């Protein structure tokens, strides 16, 4: 196939537009720093907590409506083993925004945290927060793997959150108009059957609506909760709420972004439905179909290239590039925030200067991008990568964040027990996508093709078990120390309640009265004044 010169020109213009926006935003960030006494690290990571509602809605939506969203959604609808029934990403993203706006945004923003790891680090210390930060970095690398593109690294390096937020406006606009422009041409192509007839009938493959039986019901619920509540375990979400100009703005941003996700998801659903209704033998792609060739993860660009005119496919590919960049830059900034703030500054180099932290952020952005690039050769399913990354945040980060924010009784001992139990159960449950066998068989576990497959909602079980273990262990250990059943010298997390020292004061009638030291000091000062 020869070089598509018009397509190349369009892509270069598009990249220059986004890069120019990112550079302009980085200059805005630099001017803000020069004209104020604001902390440079906070400007880079949170935009000096001055992101307006309009920009916030764009960047919040674009963070989740990324490459993994539009490509994975199309893949899910097209795949005969899944279908629309399993394409839950719009609903889960919207639910994430609503739950986050109701329960997390106000609390986190009012306490002025820099990252979502701050409450964990403040309450549990550096060891536990360090381990959890590494888990969060792994989930961000998996996100980058599913959405990688190199240009995002450049402007994220230059301007931090300002560059990410303002380029998100350009990218989300391009995604919306480009994909909706492609939809009429996709629907009217001569190689596909009417999607209303193929929705419930077998034509070229299984109906694209999909199905849900009793055996797969619990797995569907598990995936739905992973992709919804698991999003709240990502730094990407909290970075948007923490950067808002106020706690009210943070909450409203979440509520406005929720319905926008559905609108932006419709084109991907329609393209996936058309791809499932296409006789690929009649197209330039030929037989066998993309699914039979193991290329279901590439179905969106394949459909655009083979089912639309060349000039339309160019615009569609530009939309994919915009989506990829909008989520990649967020993951890069998220990883650099966690490492620079919670690991490097608070653990490795507590006296690091602002200039040093800026270089740490830049190096982390590059290394995260390289790590994500290396993993792209191992897995070509965006949907699988998304579920794996969300699985880490759902079973590890989400329970820890819930406990530290909403259960005052929780302490470091409980956090360790909850973390160990959650990881232990998750590892024994198995993960077919990475070849991890199931050792612990939950009810409904079946043998398929020589491998045990869990039908129970194992990740939800792990998440709930982690929360239960954290709260219960925190309470029990606290009681053991406070009742004197364990020596105080073992209390490394200082959970024992320190009672105020009491003194015995002799009264004139030889009786005794118990008085707090503070009261005694007051009495002594009064006596001095009287004398």
Short mmCIF file of C-alpha atoms in Angstrom, two decimals:
data_model
loop_
_atom_site.label_atom_id
_atom_site.label_comp_id
_atom_site.label_asym_id
_atom_site.label_seq_id
_atom_site.Cartn_x
_atom_site.Cartn_y
_atom_site.Cartn_z
CA UNK A 1 0.00 0.00 0.00
CA UNK A 2 1.41 3.38 -1.00
CA UNK A 3 1.85 6.37 1.23
CA UNK A 4 -1.37 8.27 1.87
CA UNK A 5 -0.02 11.81 1.42
CA UNK A 6 -3.26 13.70 2.28
CA UNK A 7 -3.65 11.58 5.39
CA UNK A 8 -0.08 12.26 6.41
CA UNK A 9 -0.56 16.02 5.95
CA UNK A 10 -3.77 16.03 8.00
CA UNK A 11 -2.12 14.09 10.83
CA UNK A 12 0.91 16.41 10.88
CA UNK A 13 -1.37 19.47 11.04
CA UNK A 14 -3.39 17.84 13.81
CA UNK A 15 -0.30 17.00 15.86
CA UNK A 16 1.11 20.50 15.42
CA UNK A 17 -2.21 21.97 16.61
CA UNK A 18 -2.20 19.87 19.77
CA UNK A 19 1.51 20.39 20.39
CA UNK A 20 1.13 24.14 19.90
CA UNK A 21 -1.71 24.20 22.43
CA UNK A 22 0.40 22.27 24.89
CA UNK A 23 3.36 24.63 24.49
CA UNK A 24 1.09 27.68 24.89
CA UNK A 25 -0.32 26.19 28.10
CA UNK A 26 3.19 25.50 29.39
CA UNK A 27 4.06 29.17 28.83
CA UNK A 28 0.94 30.13 30.78
CA UNK A 29 2.13 27.88 33.60
CA UNK A 30 5.56 29.51 33.58
CA UNK A 31 4.09 33.04 33.64
CA UNK A 32 1.90 32.10 36.59
CA UNK A 33 4.90 30.86 38.52
CA UNK A 34 6.94 33.98 37.72
CA UNK A 35 4.16 36.34 38.76
CA UNK A 36 3.24 34.66 42.04
CA UNK A 37 4.77 32.95 45.03
CA UNK A 38 2.91 29.71 44.29
CA UNK A 39 4.69 26.41 44.68
CA UNK A 40 6.06 25.27 41.30
CA UNK A 41 5.28 21.62 41.97
CA UNK A 42 1.66 22.45 42.77
CA UNK A 43 1.41 24.52 39.60
CA UNK A 44 2.76 21.61 37.55
CA UNK A 45 0.64 18.90 39.16
CA UNK A 46 -2.58 20.79 39.97
CA UNK A 47 -2.54 23.96 37.87
CA UNK A 48 -2.25 26.00 41.07
CA UNK A 49 -5.74 24.72 41.99
CA UNK A 50 -7.23 27.22 39.58
CA UNK A 51 -8.86 25.08 36.87
CA UNK A 52 -12.24 26.58 35.96
CA UNK A 53 -15.44 24.59 35.60
CA UNK A 54 -15.47 24.67 31.78
CA UNK A 55 -11.86 23.51 31.44
CA UNK A 56 -12.45 21.03 34.25
CA UNK A 57 -15.40 19.41 32.47
CA UNK A 58 -13.36 19.04 29.28
CA UNK A 59 -10.32 17.54 30.98
CA UNK A 60 -12.37 15.27 33.27
CA UNK A 61 -14.32 13.89 30.31
CA UNK A 62 -11.29 13.60 28.03
CA UNK A 63 -9.36 11.70 30.68
CA UNK A 64 -11.79 8.80 30.50
CA UNK A 65 -13.01 9.19 26.91
CA UNK A 66 -9.58 8.23 25.66
CA UNK A 67 -8.10 5.67 23.36
CA UNK A 68 -9.01 2.81 25.67
CA UNK A 69 -12.59 4.06 25.80
CA UNK A 70 -13.44 4.49 22.11
CA UNK A 71 -11.26 1.62 20.84
CA UNK A 72 -12.24 -0.75 23.66
CA UNK A 73 -15.92 0.11 23.34
CA UNK A 74 -15.90 -0.64 19.61
CA UNK A 75 -14.01 -3.88 20.27
CA UNK A 76 -16.53 -5.00 22.89
CA UNK A 77 -19.56 -4.37 20.65
CA UNK A 78 -17.90 -6.08 17.67
CA UNK A 79 -16.57 -9.20 19.45
CA UNK A 80 -18.98 -12.15 19.08
CA UNK A 81 -18.17 -13.32 22.61
CA UNK A 82 -19.18 -9.97 24.15
CA UNK A 83 -21.48 -7.57 22.29
CA UNK A 84 -23.28 -4.44 23.46
CA UNK A 85 -24.35 -6.13 26.68
CA UNK A 86 -20.73 -6.21 27.81
CA UNK A 87 -19.82 -2.76 26.45
CA UNK A 88 -20.49 -1.03 29.76
CA UNK A 89 -17.75 1.64 29.63
CA UNK A 90 -20.06 4.68 29.14
CA UNK A 91 -22.28 3.64 32.04
CA UNK A 92 -19.36 2.81 34.32
CA UNK A 93 -17.53 6.07 33.59
CA UNK A 94 -20.70 8.07 34.27
CA UNK A 95 -21.27 6.19 37.52
CA UNK A 96 -17.66 6.91 38.52
CA UNK A 97 -18.21 10.63 38.07
CA UNK A 98 -21.46 10.62 40.05
CA UNK A 99 -20.10 8.56 42.95
CA UNK A 100 -16.88 10.56 42.94
CA UNK A 101 -18.76 13.85 42.95
CA UNK A 102 -21.06 12.77 45.78
CA UNK A 103 -18.55 11.18 48.15
CA UNK A 104 -14.93 11.96 47.24
CA UNK A 105 -14.52 15.30 45.45
CA UNK A 106 -15.58 17.61 48.29
CA UNK A 107 -13.66 15.74 50.99
CA UNK A 108 -10.42 15.51 49.04
CA UNK A 109 -10.52 19.09 47.73
CA UNK A 110 -11.30 20.71 51.07
CA UNK A 111 -8.36 18.94 52.71
CA UNK A 112 -6.10 20.30 49.95
CA UNK A 113 -4.36 17.04 49.17
CA UNK A 114 -1.85 17.04 46.31
CA UNK A 115 -2.44 13.40 45.33
CA UNK A 116 -4.88 10.68 46.34
CA UNK A 117 -2.03 9.01 48.27
CA UNK A 118 -1.71 11.91 50.72
CA UNK A 119 -4.39 10.78 53.22
CA UNK A 120 -2.85 7.29 53.24
CA UNK A 121 0.65 8.65 53.73
CA UNK A 122 -0.43 11.03 56.50
CA UNK A 123 -2.28 8.36 58.49
CA UNK A 124 -0.34 5.15 57.74
CA UNK A 125 3.19 6.42 57.12
CA UNK A 126 5.72 5.97 54.34
CA UNK A 127 6.05 2.18 54.23
CA UNK A 128 2.40 1.38 53.51
CA UNK A 129 1.92 4.39 51.24
CA UNK A 130 5.11 3.49 49.36
CA UNK A 131 3.84 -0.02 48.59
CA UNK A 132 0.44 1.32 47.52
CA UNK A 133 2.11 3.99 45.37
CA UNK A 134 3.98 1.28 43.47
CA UNK A 135 0.68 -0.54 42.81
CA UNK A 136 -0.80 2.71 41.54
CA UNK A 137 2.19 3.28 39.24
CA UNK A 138 1.67 -0.19 37.73
CA UNK A 139 -1.99 0.58 37.00
CA UNK A 140 -0.98 3.86 35.31
CA UNK A 141 1.58 2.03 33.17
CA UNK A 142 -1.13 -0.40 32.06
CA UNK A 143 -3.34 2.59 31.19
CA UNK A 144 -0.50 4.10 29.15
CA UNK A 145 0.02 0.75 27.41
CA UNK A 146 -3.57 0.75 26.24
CA UNK A 147 -3.48 4.36 25.01
CA UNK A 148 0.10 5.20 24.14
CA UNK A 149 1.34 7.87 21.78
CA UNK A 150 4.63 9.72 21.93
CA UNK A 151 3.52 13.31 21.32
CA UNK A 152 1.65 13.37 24.63
CA UNK A 153 4.96 12.87 26.43
CA UNK A 154 6.37 16.07 24.93
CA UNK A 155 3.73 18.56 26.03
CA UNK A 156 3.19 16.80 29.38
CA UNK A 157 6.90 17.32 29.99
CA UNK A 158 6.61 21.01 29.16
CA UNK A 159 3.55 22.21 31.02
CA UNK A 160 2.16 19.58 33.40
CA UNK A 161 -1.56 19.83 34.18
CA UNK A 162 -2.02 23.12 32.31
CA UNK A 163 -0.81 21.52 29.07
CA UNK A 164 -2.89 18.39 29.68
CA UNK A 165 -6.07 20.33 30.51
CA UNK A 166 -5.96 22.77 27.59
CA UNK A 167 -4.98 20.14 25.01
CA UNK A 168 -7.90 18.06 26.31
CA UNK A 169 -10.24 20.79 25.05
CA UNK A 170 -8.85 20.47 21.51
CA UNK A 171 -8.76 16.68 21.66
CA UNK A 172 -12.28 16.21 23.01
CA UNK A 173 -13.67 18.58 20.38
CA UNK A 174 -11.91 16.64 17.61
CA UNK A 175 -13.14 13.32 19.02
CA UNK A 176 -16.75 14.49 19.10
CA UNK A 177 -16.97 16.01 15.61
CA UNK A 178 -14.67 13.51 13.87
CA UNK A 179 -16.40 10.35 15.07
CA UNK A 180 -19.89 11.69 14.49
CA UNK A 181 -18.82 12.73 10.98
CA UNK A 182 -17.76 9.14 10.28
CA UNK A 183 -20.98 7.54 11.52
CA UNK A 184 -23.24 8.28 8.45
CA UNK A 185 -20.61 6.92 6.03
CA UNK A 186 -20.12 3.81 8.15
CA UNK A 187 -23.86 3.16 8.31
CA UNK A 188 -24.37 3.61 4.54
CA UNK A 189 -21.45 1.48 3.33
CA UNK A 190 -22.50 -1.24 0.81
CA UNK A 191 -20.73 -4.14 2.56
CA UNK A 192 -22.75 -4.21 5.77
CA UNK A 193 -26.24 -5.45 6.59
CA UNK A 194 -28.81 -3.37 8.44
CA UNK A 195 -27.69 -3.26 12.07
CA UNK A 196 -31.30 -3.38 13.28
CA UNK A 197 -31.62 -6.85 11.68
CA UNK A 198 -28.25 -8.15 12.86
CA UNK A 199 -28.79 -6.94 16.42
CA UNK A 200 -30.69 -10.07 17.40
CA UNK A 201 -30.09 -12.39 14.43
CA UNK A 202 -27.04 -14.36 13.37
CA UNK A 203 -25.87 -12.98 10.02
CA UNK A 204 -22.09 -12.92 9.51
CA UNK A 205 -21.42 -13.56 13.19
CA UNK A 206 -23.28 -13.68 16.49
CA UNK A 207 -25.79 -10.83 17.16
CA UNK A 208 -23.96 -7.67 18.20
CA UNK A 209 -26.32 -6.98 21.11
CA UNK A 210 -24.73 -9.92 22.92
CA UNK A 211 -26.24 -12.10 25.58
CA UNK A 212 -26.14 -12.63 29.31
CA UNK A 213 -26.91 -15.99 30.91
CA UNK A 214 -26.96 -17.16 34.51
CA UNK A 215 -23.38 -18.43 34.34
CA UNK A 216 -21.99 -15.09 33.19
CA UNK A 217 -24.24 -12.79 35.22
CA UNK A 218 -21.88 -12.51 38.18
CA UNK A 219 -18.89 -11.88 35.91
CA UNK A 220 -20.81 -9.07 34.22
CA UNK A 221 -21.57 -7.49 37.60
CA UNK A 222 -17.90 -7.88 38.54
CA UNK A 223 -16.71 -6.16 35.35
CA UNK A 224 -19.25 -3.38 35.79
CA UNK A 225 -18.10 -2.61 39.33
CA UNK A 226 -14.42 -2.90 38.36
CA UNK A 227 -14.78 -0.32 35.60
CA UNK A 228 -16.90 2.04 37.70
CA UNK A 229 -15.55 1.98 41.25
CA UNK A 230 -12.09 1.03 39.99
CA UNK A 231 -11.87 4.42 38.25
CA UNK A 232 -12.05 6.06 41.68
CA UNK A 233 -8.82 4.30 42.59
CA UNK A 234 -6.93 6.14 39.83
CA UNK A 235 -4.98 9.30 40.53
CA UNK A 236 -6.26 10.66 37.17
CA UNK A 237 -9.75 11.22 38.53
CA UNK A 238 -8.67 12.82 41.80
CA UNK A 239 -6.13 15.04 40.04
CA UNK A 240 -9.03 16.74 38.24
CA UNK A 241 -11.05 17.33 41.41
CA UNK A 242 -8.01 18.46 43.41
CA UNK A 243 -7.08 20.98 40.71
CA UNK A 244 -10.54 22.59 40.69
CA UNK A 245 -10.86 26.18 41.88
CA UNK A 246 -13.18 25.11 44.72
CA UNK A 247 -14.81 22.04 46.22
CA UNK A 248 -18.16 23.05 44.69
CA UNK A 249 -16.56 23.35 41.26
CA UNK A 250 -14.99 19.92 41.71
CA UNK A 251 -18.37 18.31 42.41
CA UNK A 252 -20.27 20.10 39.63
CA UNK A 253 -17.53 19.16 37.16
CA UNK A 254 -18.15 15.49 37.93
CA UNK A 255 -21.91 15.79 37.53
CA UNK A 256 -21.69 17.61 34.16
CA UNK A 257 -19.10 15.18 32.77
CA UNK A 258 -21.27 12.13 33.52
CA UNK A 259 -23.87 12.54 30.71
CA UNK A 260 -21.23 13.70 28.21
CA UNK A 261 -19.62 10.26 28.35
CA UNK A 262 -22.76 8.65 26.91
CA UNK A 263 -22.90 11.09 24.01
CA UNK A 264 -19.25 10.49 23.14
CA UNK A 265 -19.72 6.72 23.36
CA UNK A 266 -22.55 6.41 20.82
CA UNK A 267 -20.33 6.59 17.67
CA UNK A 268 -18.09 3.77 18.90
CA UNK A 269 -21.15 1.60 19.60
CA UNK A 270 -22.55 2.20 16.09
CA UNK A 271 -19.19 1.51 14.42
CA UNK A 272 -18.83 -1.73 16.39
CA UNK A 273 -22.36 -2.78 15.40
CA UNK A 274 -21.65 -2.10 11.71
CA UNK A 275 -18.37 -4.02 11.89
CA UNK A 276 -20.24 -7.00 13.35
CA UNK A 277 -22.74 -6.75 10.47
CA UNK A 278 -20.13 -6.62 7.67
CA UNK A 279 -19.27 -9.24 5.07
CA UNK A 280 -15.49 -8.73 5.27
CA UNK A 281 -14.91 -10.95 2.24
CA UNK A 282 -16.47 -8.19 0.10
CA UNK A 283 -14.08 -5.51 1.39
CA UNK A 284 -10.43 -4.82 0.65
CA UNK A 285 -9.66 -6.42 4.01
CA UNK A 286 -10.88 -9.82 2.80
CA UNK A 287 -11.37 -13.08 4.66
CA UNK A 288 -11.06 -14.22 7.38
CA UNK A 289 -12.69 -11.55 9.53
CA UNK A 290 -10.73 -9.36 11.98
CA UNK A 291 -12.00 -11.46 14.89
CA UNK A 292 -10.81 -14.69 13.28
CA UNK A 293 -7.39 -13.11 12.63
CA UNK A 294 -7.11 -12.07 16.27
CA UNK A 295 -7.39 -8.36 15.38
CA UNK A 296 -10.60 -7.50 17.22
CA UNK A 297 -8.65 -4.95 19.25
CA UNK A 298 -7.95 -3.04 16.01
CA UNK A 299 -11.50 -3.14 14.70
CA UNK A 300 -12.08 0.63 14.92
CA UNK A 301 -9.24 1.69 12.59
CA UNK A 302 -9.90 -1.35 10.38
CA UNK A 303 -13.57 -0.37 9.97
CA UNK A 304 -12.71 3.26 9.27
CA UNK A 305 -10.14 2.28 6.65
CA UNK A 306 -12.30 -0.28 4.83
CA UNK A 307 -15.86 0.99 5.26
CA UNK A 308 -15.50 4.75 4.68
CA UNK A 309 -14.07 6.93 1.88
CA UNK A 310 -10.34 7.71 2.26
CA UNK A 311 -10.85 11.35 3.26
CA UNK A 312 -13.34 10.32 5.95
CA UNK A 313 -11.09 7.56 7.29
CA UNK A 314 -8.31 10.14 7.69
CA UNK A 315 -10.57 12.25 9.90
CA UNK A 316 -11.61 9.17 11.86
CA UNK A 317 -8.04 8.09 12.49
CA UNK A 318 -7.37 11.64 13.70
CA UNK A 319 -10.17 11.17 16.25
CA UNK A 320 -8.50 7.98 17.48
CA UNK A 321 -5.19 9.79 17.81
CA UNK A 322 -6.90 12.59 19.76
CA UNK A 323 -8.55 10.07 22.09
CA UNK A 324 -5.28 8.24 22.65
CA UNK A 325 -3.45 11.45 23.51
CA UNK A 326 -6.20 12.71 25.83
CA UNK A 327 -5.88 9.71 28.12
CA UNK A 328 -2.16 9.06 27.71
CA UNK A 329 -1.13 12.49 28.94
CA UNK A 330 -3.38 12.06 31.99
CA UNK A 331 -1.79 8.73 32.89
CA UNK A 332 1.71 10.13 32.40
CA UNK A 333 0.99 13.09 34.68
CA UNK A 334 -0.71 10.82 37.22
CA UNK A 335 2.31 8.50 37.47
CA UNK A 336 4.74 11.41 37.75
CA UNK A 337 2.58 13.02 40.47
CA UNK A 338 2.56 9.89 42.62
CA UNK A 339 6.27 9.23 42.24
CA UNK A 340 7.46 12.82 42.65
CA UNK A 341 5.19 13.80 45.54
CA UNK A 342 4.64 10.63 47.56
CA UNK A 343 7.77 8.59 46.88
CA UNK A 344 10.62 10.93 45.96
CA UNK A 345 9.77 14.00 48.05
CA UNK A 346 8.21 12.33 51.08
CA UNK A 347 10.39 9.20 51.28
CA UNK A 348 13.59 9.36 49.23
CA UNK A 349 14.53 13.08 49.31
CA UNK A 350 12.57 14.97 51.92
CA UNK A 351 14.62 18.14 51.33
CA UNK A 352 14.36 18.12 47.55
CA UNK A 353 14.04 21.55 45.96
CA UNK A 354 11.32 22.63 43.54
CA UNK A 355 13.79 22.55 40.66
CA UNK A 356 14.85 19.02 41.53
CA UNK A 357 11.23 17.88 41.71
CA UNK A 358 10.54 19.37 38.29
CA UNK A 359 13.28 17.18 36.83
CA UNK A 360 11.96 14.15 38.69
CA UNK A 361 8.52 14.76 37.18
CA UNK A 362 9.98 15.02 33.66
CA UNK A 363 12.09 11.88 34.03
CA UNK A 364 9.13 9.94 35.43
CA UNK A 365 6.97 11.00 32.45
CA UNK A 366 9.59 9.64 30.03
CA UNK A 367 10.17 6.40 31.95
CA UNK A 368 6.44 5.73 32.29
CA UNK A 369 6.02 6.25 28.55
CA UNK A 370 8.89 3.85 27.81
CA UNK A 371 7.49 1.23 30.20
CA UNK A 372 4.07 1.50 28.58
CA UNK A 373 5.65 1.19 25.13
CA UNK A 374 7.45 -2.01 26.09
CA UNK A 375 4.19 -3.64 27.21
CA UNK A 376 2.33 -2.84 23.99
CA UNK A 377 4.12 -5.78 22.34
CA UNK A 378 2.67 -8.24 24.88
CA UNK A 379 -1.06 -7.54 24.53
CA UNK A 380 -3.17 -6.18 21.67
CA UNK A 381 -6.53 -6.07 23.43
CA UNK A 382 -7.28 -2.64 24.82
CA UNK A 383 -10.25 -4.03 26.74
CA UNK A 384 -8.09 -6.57 28.59
CA UNK A 385 -5.49 -3.94 29.51
CA UNK A 386 -8.21 -1.63 30.79
CA UNK A 387 -9.76 -4.38 32.97
CA UNK A 388 -6.34 -5.41 34.33
CA UNK A 389 -5.45 -1.83 35.29
CA UNK A 390 -8.86 -1.17 36.83
CA UNK A 391 -8.63 -4.51 38.64
CA UNK A 392 -5.54 -3.30 40.51
CA UNK A 393 -7.17 -0.05 41.54
CA UNK A 394 -10.46 -1.81 42.42
CA UNK A 395 -9.07 -4.55 44.65
CA UNK A 396 -6.14 -2.63 46.19
CA UNK A 397 -6.47 1.16 45.99
CA UNK A 398 -10.23 1.67 46.25
CA UNK A 399 -10.66 -0.26 49.56
CA UNK A 400 -7.70 1.57 51.09
CA UNK A 401 -9.00 4.98 50.04
CA UNK A 402 -12.53 4.26 51.31
CA UNK A 403 -11.22 3.10 54.69
CA UNK A 404 -8.86 6.02 55.27
CA UNK A 405 -11.47 8.64 54.30
CA UNK A 406 -14.64 7.25 55.85
CA UNK A 407 -13.63 4.95 58.74
CA UNK A 408 -11.78 6.86 61.47
CA UNK A 409 -11.03 3.66 63.33
CA UNK A 410 -8.78 2.38 60.55
CA UNK A 411 -5.04 2.33 61.22
CA UNK A 412 -1.80 1.02 59.75
CA UNK A 413 -2.25 -2.49 61.15
CA UNK A 414 -5.65 -2.86 59.52
CA UNK A 415 -4.36 -1.41 56.27
CA UNK A 416 -1.63 -4.05 56.11
CA UNK A 417 -4.07 -6.89 56.83
CA UNK A 418 -6.58 -5.62 54.28
CA UNK A 419 -3.88 -5.22 51.64
CA UNK A 420 -2.42 -8.68 52.23
CA UNK A 421 -5.80 -10.39 52.24
CA UNK A 422 -6.96 -8.60 49.08
CA UNK A 423 -3.76 -9.41 47.16
CA UNK A 424 -3.70 -13.00 48.49
CA UNK A 425 -7.30 -13.72 47.44
CA UNK A 426 -6.81 -12.03 44.06
CA UNK A 427 -3.69 -14.05 43.28
CA UNK A 428 -5.32 -17.35 44.27
CA UNK A 429 -8.44 -16.54 42.22
CA UNK A 430 -6.42 -16.60 38.97
CA UNK A 431 -6.46 -14.36 35.90
CA UNK A 432 -6.86 -16.10 32.50
CA UNK A 433 -5.76 -13.03 30.49
CA UNK A 434 -2.23 -13.26 31.94
CA UNK A 435 -2.11 -17.03 32.34
CA UNK A 436 -2.48 -17.05 36.14
CA UNK A 437 -4.24 -20.32 37.15
CA UNK A 438 -7.11 -20.37 39.63
CA UNK A 439 -6.02 -22.10 42.84
CA UNK A 440 -8.97 -20.97 44.97
CA UNK A 441 -12.21 -22.13 43.38
CA UNK A 442 -15.21 -19.99 44.28
CA UNK A 443 -18.77 -21.38 43.85
CA UNK A 444 -19.57 -21.75 40.15
CA UNK A 445 -15.96 -22.22 39.04
CA UNK A 446 -15.96 -24.32 35.83
CA UNK A 447 -13.37 -26.09 33.73
CA UNK A 448 -13.10 -24.68 30.19
CA UNK A 449 -10.48 -25.91 27.70
CA UNK A 450 -8.43 -27.41 30.50
CA UNK A 451 -8.44 -24.22 32.61
CA UNK A 452 -10.57 -23.28 35.59
CA UNK A 453 -12.64 -20.15 35.00
CA UNK A 454 -14.29 -18.26 37.84
CA UNK A 455 -17.98 -17.42 37.43
CA UNK A 456 -18.28 -15.67 40.78
CA UNK A 457 -17.55 -11.93 41.13
CA UNK A 458 -14.08 -12.66 42.48
CA UNK A 459 -12.68 -9.13 42.32
CA UNK A 460 -15.67 -7.71 44.15
CA UNK A 461 -15.24 -10.42 46.78
CA UNK A 462 -11.56 -9.42 47.10
CA UNK A 463 -12.47 -5.74 47.39
CA UNK A 464 -15.13 -6.29 50.07
CA UNK A 465 -12.87 -8.70 51.95
CA UNK A 466 -10.12 -6.07 51.96
CA UNK A 467 -12.44 -3.42 53.42
CA UNK A 468 -13.79 -5.84 56.04
CA UNK A 469 -10.30 -7.02 57.04
CA UNK A 470 -9.02 -3.43 57.27
CA UNK A 471 -11.82 -2.24 59.54
CA UNK A 472 -11.95 -5.38 61.72
CA UNK A 473 -8.18 -5.67 62.15
CA UNK A 474 -7.90 -1.97 62.96
CA UNK A 475 -10.52 -2.32 65.69
CA UNK A 476 -9.07 -5.50 67.19
CA UNK A 477 -5.48 -4.27 67.29
CA UNK A 478 -6.58 -0.93 68.73
CA UNK A 479 -8.48 -2.73 71.49
CA UNK A 480 -5.50 -4.97 72.28
CA UNK A 481 -3.22 -1.99 72.79
CA UNK A 482 -5.75 0.15 74.65
CA UNK A 483 -6.64 -2.67 77.07
CA UNK A 484 -2.97 -3.31 77.78
CA UNK A 485 -3.00 -6.80 76.29
CA UNK A 486 -0.08 -5.84 74.04
CA UNK A 487 2.90 -3.80 75.26
CA UNK A 488 2.94 -0.18 74.20
CA UNK A 489 6.49 -0.48 72.83
CA UNK A 490 5.11 -2.67 70.03
CA UNK A 491 2.70 0.04 68.92
CA UNK A 492 4.61 1.37 65.90
CA UNK A 493 1.50 3.09 64.46
CA UNK A 494 0.62 4.79 67.76
CA UNK A 495 -2.99 3.63 68.00
CA UNK A 496 -3.10 3.54 71.80
CA UNK A 497 -5.10 6.41 73.20
CA UNK A 498 -2.90 8.48 75.48
CA UNK A 499 -4.83 9.48 78.60
CA UNK A 500 -3.92 12.84 80.16
CA UNK A 501 -1.65 12.66 83.21
CA UNK A 502 -3.52 13.19 86.48
CA UNK A 503 -2.17 14.60 89.77
CA UNK A 504 -3.40 14.18 93.33
CA UNK A 505 -3.87 17.48 95.18
CA UNK A 506 -4.26 17.56 98.94
CA UNK A 507 -7.14 19.68 100.24
CA UNK A 508 -7.48 21.32 103.61
CA UNK A 509 -9.73 18.64 105.01
CA UNK A 510 -7.18 15.94 104.15
CA UNK A 511 -9.36 14.65 101.32
CA UNK A 512 -7.96 14.20 97.85
CA UNK A 513 -9.00 15.61 94.50
CA UNK A 514 -7.83 14.49 91.05
CA UNK A 515 -6.84 17.33 88.75
CA UNK A 516 -5.45 17.51 85.22
CA UNK A 517 -1.99 19.03 84.79
CA UNK A 518 -3.41 21.87 82.74
CA UNK A 519 -5.78 22.79 85.55
CA UNK A 520 -2.91 22.69 88.03
CA UNK A 521 -0.88 25.08 85.90
CA UNK A 522 -3.81 27.47 85.83
CA UNK A 523 -4.17 27.29 89.61
CA UNK A 524 -0.46 27.89 90.13
CA UNK A 525 -0.50 30.95 87.89
CA UNK A 526 -3.51 32.33 89.78
CA UNK A 527 -1.75 31.88 93.11
CA UNK A 528 1.30 33.74 91.83
CA UNK A 529 -0.85 36.64 90.70
CA UNK A 530 -2.58 36.80 94.04
CA UNK A 531 0.73 36.83 95.90
#
